[in-house]
Amino acid sequence: MRLLERQPDDNLILREFTDKDVPAYAILSHTWLPNNNDEVSFQDVEAGSGKSKAGWKKITFCADKAAADGLRYFWIDTCCIKKSSDAELSESLNSMFRWYQGASKCYVYLADVRATKRKRGEGEEYRTWEEAFQNSRWFTRGWTLQELLAPSLIEFFSEDGKELGNKRRLEQHIHKITGIPVSALRGSPLSQVSIDEKFNWAKNRHTTREEDWVYSLLGIFGTSMPVIYGEGKEKAIRRLRKEIDDDIKAKECLRDLYVTDPRVDKTRIEETKGGLLEDSYHWILKNSDFQEWYGNLQSSLLWIKGDPGKGKTMLLCGIINELKKITNRPYLLTFFFCQATDSRINNATAVLRGLLYLLIDQQPSLISHVQKRYDHAGKGLFEDANAWVSISDIFINVLQDPNLENTYLIIDALDECITEGEKLLDFIAQKSLVYPHVKWLIASRNWPLIERRLDRTESKVRLCLELNSESVSAAVRSYIQYKVGQLKYDYNIRDVVLEYLSLNVNDTFLWVALVCQELRDTPKAMILKTLKLFPPGLDPFYGRMMKQISESRGSELCKQILASIATVYEPITLFELSSLVEMLKSASDDRESLEEIIGLCGSFLIIRNDIIYFMHQSAKDYIVERASLEIFPHGIRAIHYEIFSRSLEVMSKTLYRDIYGLYQPGYPIERVQRPDIDPLAASRYSCLYWIDHLCEWEALDYIGGKVDLQDGGQVDLFVREKYLYWLEALSLLKAISQGVLAIAKLKKLIQGNADTPALIQLIHDAYRFVMYHKQGIATSPLQVYMAGLIFSPAGSLIRRHFKREEPDWITIKPNLPNKWSSCLQTLEGHSREVNSVVFSHDSTLLASASDDLTVRIWNSNSGACQAILEGHTNSVRSVAFSHNSKLLASASHDNTIQIWDVSSSVCQATFKGHSEAVTSVVFSYNSKLLASASEDFTIRIWDVTSGTCRAILYGHSSWVSSVAFSDDSKRLASASLDHTLRIWNVSSDECVATAQGHSNVVQGVAFSHDSTRLASASFDHTVRIWDAESTEWPQSFEGHGNSINSITFSQNSNWLASASVDCTVRIWDANSCKLLQTFKGHNASVRSVTFSHDLTRLASASEDNTIIIWDINSGDYLQILKGHTESVLTVVFSYDSTRLASASLDETVRIWDASNGHSLQTFQGFRFNGFNIALNSVIFSHDSIWLAWPRDNAVWIWDASSGERVQTLEGHSDAISSVVFSPDSTRLASASNDFTVRIWDINNGGCLQILPVGTSIRKLAFDSIGSYLSTDIGKFAVDQSLASNIAPDEIPIQNPQYHGIGRSPDGEWITFNSENLIRLPSEYRPSVSDISGSTIGIGVESGMVWIFNLEVPIF
């Protein structure tokens, strides 16, 4: 940043400053002179000239005002920016808002306002400065909008230098002139203002260069983008909107990544421990081990270890403070404090999330590594069962980022990382060896497990506090002096206390803190006597505290409190505690009483910001391990039951509809603010964890437990009466994903109890409800009552129980299905066709391969995308898990095979050798070998461990389409377009048999599971079974009427199934060649067929977009699975036969419940516009004088009588989709694929108005008087008063305000008066729509047409 400094000779000097050392400065806001050359420029200042220019007056004015305010430096846009440098100009325009915001004073110089009265003209009245102020040109310019909003202190001056007032004094005038709310003028966060409203503030402002209208808004929207003059205003707007959308997504991503702010944790820890004493940690800065880690590039890991209470945490706090002081080189510093008593921050995933959060805060570009995954998986990326795998993979990508600066990663209390701590240790040990620009510092107790894990790291430095006793003792002595000094004793008492503490401290900071805390509350007369009662050592001290509690009058209450705090999954507030402990019920509204009661628990507990913590992890350890008989006389499970039971009670009493008073059904979660008096304050913890406590209690085998998990029991009643209110509360707490996992836990807990069929049914329905609606509820809490009830099946138990909450002002035709869909889940994310899908052998994962060049790994239970494997440069055709499910192989048209580690999602190897596309890939059953088939006519066998090609098998004379290993891994079969089948000996790499008999392409091949037979499928309409030893083919299955697409053996090798283009599936006896069943039901080619592993069902996938599940014995179809909107290419059962996966040309993967055909979820990828551009449409004006039609990006208007083209309306940047004349034939509206509607003046061809609509409009219609424009997404008003001679760069851009029923541009919402009303599930989102009054018709890609009639009440 450059600032001006005026010299004594009145000359100006430009000084340059970095962001870190910018001094206090003043800043000028003004309007440029009509002739820009009259302004003092950067070159003028550099040359020491410009005093003769008219603009010098403003320079002098600003310099004088700054000097009067004691400011040495000032900034003016005319001369502080080197505009000849495009790079500097772009950076300056992006920094402008921040520069105005950072100014100590902003002076607004109004060149067209005088403080004195003056005549308007001959014979007219004098006018005041207020009138001139209201009409000042300053309020019409684009750049001055941010100059009004950014500075905190603004003073307005007239042309003659008189002060008119400051922004606060003039705010009502400014509000009236600009329409900007007073709150925004006073500095309330602009992030709380809607995007449309901010655009509306600027709609009547103008800039000299049309693009500047957009660039002047960058700071207001809190974003930045390159400056490209010449791109035009509309393109710049589109870029800005994209940046805004990207920023919103990034903020959502960062918000969901957040688990804690370690900076806040550090402050809390320091305050809890009485402050950070420099003398207690300074010794480590001179320690040789520390200096080796800090100064030696080869020493990337420092492990500080010591017993409890030795001051490790405060030591790290001090190191963090010292590292922050480093100024001689750029670096990033991130840290994390584990805490075993808080389930949010006691796991490996949370550690990496916390470290990432601080890294991104310091280097925002790093969020791209998280965003990539987050855009597909959402919040579940951070919370589902595979979160560690995903986050660790992201963390590796961050460490590999070439732009990552030198980085310090500090983790405290690694021994308190309870969940997946060993994985974190291994991760640290491995990665500390790889990245020399990253240094790790960790602290923990002296645990052998940690020692063993870290012993693998050669680059580590170990610092043991016990081995540095002299330094630690000196630090402890300083700490004792500090703590005793705070007690303010006289010399005699102080010396006795100092001596006792010094003799008994054993280098334990915590012991000193505990003793001093006790002494603080001890009368002086009792100090010396009491002092001798404090035993040395932490455990004896805790024992004394426990004895005092047991002998106190409040013993039982204290023990209940300690039991509850030791059992909860995260620290709870005072009010949450009062709802969980029965004996505190009467004090629930009395904070002071609650604090007094906590005080009765000795020094075990502390309160910070109303949250209760154990004062140290060792305190909890003592309670749980040493005092368990006193604290948990009936076992810890009894406390779990108590918390569960009390949780249901408090939730039942406090939860109700719209608990935060949001009113609007589509109110977005990001705008929700917690009320000052929070109705969820007492029940927050209960909402999050009641099911976890129930599961820990394991109610089914606990005395009396069956009462709660029976039909009509406590849980049953809660779900029937409060389930939707609970989901709303979870949404408000931004914890819907946690709720999904919880209800899945509950479902699993009760599903084996045959005595509770009604409860099992209810919980299953509740699970289906939240799985289907979770995204909508997470987005807008009140959608649980809108979309949640409207789009659930009529037979849904949850919908029936909450019929009272269902909106009665909407009807949908045709009626919705009575039962939940058969599709369990639809996995969305691929942007092109899915070619292959396969379950892992433990059925927990699903992999899919696509033409979008990626492989995706999905959690088959939650549907979350666990990993996106990118590396191929062409379509991925085949994917296969190894039989131990540890590896995944992908085959691509880029001629390569890639081997991926499933747990880390890292590509371990790329096998290169094929000269054409790889069509098929398969692991041997021992997972040691991999076979690949290619269009280069060869098969290759690879050693999976070494990555070497063991053999190239030549023999086929055309593409090899499929390969299969025998179950014993000794033989390999291949099928080819040369009409042959070959069997190869894997050991000798020789072709041992060639089967010739098919008269067309052989597309598929499969071994029987006993490896004695081989089956082949061909385009010659036959399936053949071969003796795998002799390859004689007396057995031929000829019966299909067209080509066979797929064959497969049953698991017992007795049956063979074939799928054909003739729309049928056939099952054959593999021994006798007898046709056992012909399954007819599809009405298009059947692409794939598969047996369930329990041999009771068969599934077939067809180009008719369906999957059919058949009963093998009876031949009847059990379910028709509908949901895909294009051909289903492949289908496969999971190995436990409980699920079914299908892949389709509609670019989705769907998962189905194989037992009942239920659909769990739908995830879809990118949408294609698919709009029919109306290039040949013709429209008459209402008076029949004009004729118009679109041509490319313009509208041509013709004289209907003469045939003469009278106007060409140009301005759209993409093809036009619809045009319409106004009723009076003076205006024309056009809609374009550039996502705008333009209103034109027919007489002169001028554009009157631009309306960004966010999508392509297919239908336009004016109302009878031309005041409203109806479209297929809603009706909005048009401005009839606009002048027709507006310069192109001053055409008003106004976001349309929709009236009545509409839909959002992305098709996700039905809206009312521009407010979101009902969120549409993915299968109800329109490919086309139309609106008439209160009715909206929606056509969806599946071919269904839905008609919604809404008589919307006023919310």
Coordinates of N, CA and C in Angstrom, one line a residue, residues 345-414:
I345 N -13.2 -33.4 20.8 CA -11.8 -33.2 20.6 C -10.9 -34.2 21.2
N346 N -11.4 -35.5 21.3 CA -10.6 -36.6 21.8 C -10.4 -37.7 20.8
N347 N -10.4 -37.3 19.5 CA -10.3 -38.3 18.4 C -9.4 -37.8 17.3
A348 N -8.8 -38.8 16.6 CA -7.8 -38.4 15.6 C -8.4 -37.5 14.5
T349 N -9.6 -37.8 14.1 CA -10.2 -37.0 13.0 C -10.3 -35.5 13.5
A350 N -10.7 -35.3 14.7 CA -10.9 -33.9 15.2 C -9.5 -33.2 15.3
V351 N -8.5 -33.9 15.6 CA -7.1 -33.3 15.6 C -6.8 -32.8 14.2
L352 N -7.0 -33.6 13.2 CA -6.6 -33.1 11.9 C -7.6 -32.0 11.4
R353 N -8.8 -32.1 11.8 CA -9.8 -31.0 11.5 C -9.4 -29.7 12.1
G354 N -9.0 -29.8 13.4 CA -8.5 -28.5 14.0 C -7.3 -27.9 13.4
L355 N -6.3 -28.8 13.1 CA -5.1 -28.3 12.5 C -5.4 -27.7 11.1
L356 N -6.3 -28.4 10.3 CA -6.7 -27.8 9.0 C -7.4 -26.5 9.1
Y357 N -8.2 -26.4 10.1 CA -9.0 -25.2 10.3 C -8.0 -24.0 10.5
L358 N -7.0 -24.1 11.3 CA -6.1 -23.0 11.5 C -5.2 -22.8 10.3
L359 N -4.8 -23.9 9.6 CA -4.0 -23.7 8.4 C -4.8 -22.9 7.3
I360 N -6.0 -23.2 7.1 CA -6.8 -22.6 6.1 C -7.1 -21.1 6.5
D361 N -7.3 -20.9 7.8 CA -7.4 -19.5 8.3 C -6.2 -18.6 7.9
Q362 N -5.1 -19.2 8.0 CA -3.8 -18.5 7.7 C -3.5 -18.5 6.2
Q363 N -3.9 -19.5 5.4 CA -3.6 -19.6 4.0 C -4.9 -20.1 3.3
P364 N -5.8 -19.2 3.0 CA -7.2 -19.6 2.6 C -7.2 -20.4 1.3
S365 N -6.2 -20.3 0.5 CA -6.2 -21.1 -0.8 C -6.1 -22.6 -0.5
L366 N -5.7 -23.0 0.7 CA -5.6 -24.4 1.0 C -7.0 -25.1 1.1
I367 N -8.1 -24.3 1.2 CA -9.4 -24.8 1.4 C -9.8 -25.6 0.1
S368 N -9.1 -25.3 -1.0 CA -9.5 -26.1 -2.2 C -9.4 -27.6 -2.1
H369 N -8.4 -28.0 -1.2 CA -8.2 -29.4 -1.0 C -9.4 -30.1 -0.3
V370 N -10.0 -29.3 0.6 CA -11.2 -29.7 1.3 C -12.4 -29.6 0.5
Q371 N -12.5 -28.5 -0.2 CA -13.7 -28.2 -1.0 C -14.0 -29.2 -2.0
K372 N -13.0 -29.7 -2.6 CA -13.1 -30.7 -3.7 C -14.0 -31.9 -3.2
R373 N -13.7 -32.4 -2.0 CA -14.4 -33.5 -1.5 C -15.7 -33.1 -0.9
Y374 N -15.7 -31.9 -0.2 CA -16.9 -31.5 0.5 C -18.1 -31.2 -0.5
D375 N -17.8 -30.7 -1.7 CA -18.9 -30.4 -2.6 C -19.7 -31.7 -2.9
H376 N -19.0 -32.8 -2.8 CA -19.8 -34.1 -3.1 C -20.3 -34.7 -1.9
A377 N -19.7 -34.6 -0.8 CA -20.1 -35.4 0.4 C -20.7 -34.6 1.4
G378 N -20.6 -33.2 1.4 CA -21.2 -32.4 2.4 C -20.5 -32.6 3.8
K379 N -21.3 -32.3 4.8 CA -20.8 -32.4 6.2 C -20.4 -33.8 6.6
G380 N -21.1 -34.8 6.0 CA -20.8 -36.2 6.3 C -19.3 -36.5 6.0
L381 N -18.6 -35.8 5.2 CA -17.2 -36.0 4.9 C -16.4 -36.0 6.2
F382 N -16.8 -35.1 7.1 CA -16.1 -34.9 8.4 C -16.6 -35.8 9.5
E383 N -17.7 -36.5 9.3 CA -18.4 -37.1 10.5 C -18.7 -38.6 10.3
D384 N -18.7 -39.1 9.0 CA -19.2 -40.5 8.9 C -18.1 -41.5 9.3
A385 N -18.4 -42.7 9.1 CA -17.6 -43.8 9.6 C -16.2 -43.8 8.9
N386 N -16.1 -43.1 7.8 CA -14.8 -43.1 7.1 C -14.2 -41.7 7.1
A387 N -14.5 -40.9 8.1 CA -14.0 -39.6 8.2 C -12.5 -39.5 8.3
W388 N -11.9 -40.4 9.1 CA -10.5 -40.4 9.3 C -9.8 -40.6 7.9
V389 N -10.3 -41.6 7.2 CA -9.6 -41.8 5.9 C -9.7 -40.6 5.0
S390 N -10.9 -40.0 4.9 CA -11.0 -38.8 4.1 C -10.2 -37.6 4.5
I391 N -10.2 -37.3 5.8 CA -9.5 -36.2 6.4 C -8.0 -36.4 6.3
S392 N -7.5 -37.6 6.6 CA -6.1 -37.8 6.5 C -5.6 -37.7 5.1
D393 N -6.4 -38.1 4.1 CA -6.1 -38.0 2.7 C -6.0 -36.5 2.3
I394 N -7.0 -35.7 2.8 CA -7.0 -34.3 2.5 C -5.8 -33.6 3.1
F395 N -5.4 -34.0 4.4 CA -4.3 -33.4 5.1 C -3.0 -33.7 4.3
I396 N -2.9 -34.9 3.7 CA -1.7 -35.2 2.9 C -1.6 -34.3 1.7
N397 N -2.8 -34.1 1.1 CA -2.8 -33.2 -0.1 C -2.4 -31.8 0.3
V398 N -2.8 -31.3 1.5 CA -2.4 -30.0 1.9 C -0.9 -30.0 2.2
L399 N -0.3 -31.0 2.8 CA 1.1 -31.0 3.0 C 1.9 -31.1 1.7
Q400 N 1.3 -31.6 0.7 CA 1.9 -31.7 -0.6 C 1.7 -30.5 -1.5
D401 N 0.9 -29.6 -1.0 CA 0.6 -28.3 -1.8 C 1.9 -27.6 -2.0
P402 N 2.3 -27.3 -3.3 CA 3.6 -26.6 -3.5 C 3.6 -25.2 -3.0
N403 N 2.4 -24.6 -2.7 CA 2.4 -23.3 -2.1 C 2.4 -23.2 -0.6
L404 N 2.4 -24.4 0.0 CA 2.3 -24.4 1.5 C 3.6 -23.9 2.0
E405 N 3.5 -22.9 2.9 CA 4.7 -22.3 3.5 C 5.3 -23.2 4.6
N406 N 6.5 -22.8 5.1 CA 7.0 -23.6 6.3 C 6.0 -23.7 7.4
T407 N 5.8 -24.8 7.9 CA 4.7 -25.1 8.8 C 5.1 -25.8 10.1
Y408 N 4.5 -25.3 11.2 CA 4.7 -25.9 12.5 C 3.4 -26.5 12.9
L409 N 3.3 -27.8 13.2 CA 2.1 -28.5 13.7 C 2.4 -29.0 15.1
I410 N 1.6 -28.5 16.0 CA 1.7 -28.8 17.4 C 0.5 -29.5 18.0
I411 N 0.7 -30.6 18.7 CA -0.4 -31.3 19.2 C -0.1 -31.6 20.7
D412 N -1.0 -31.2 21.6 CA -0.9 -31.4 23.0 C -1.7 -32.6 23.5
A413 N -1.2 -33.3 24.5 CA -2.0 -34.4 25.1 C -2.4 -35.5 24.2
L414 N -1.4 -36.0 23.4 CA -1.7 -37.0 22.4 C -2.2 -38.3 23.1

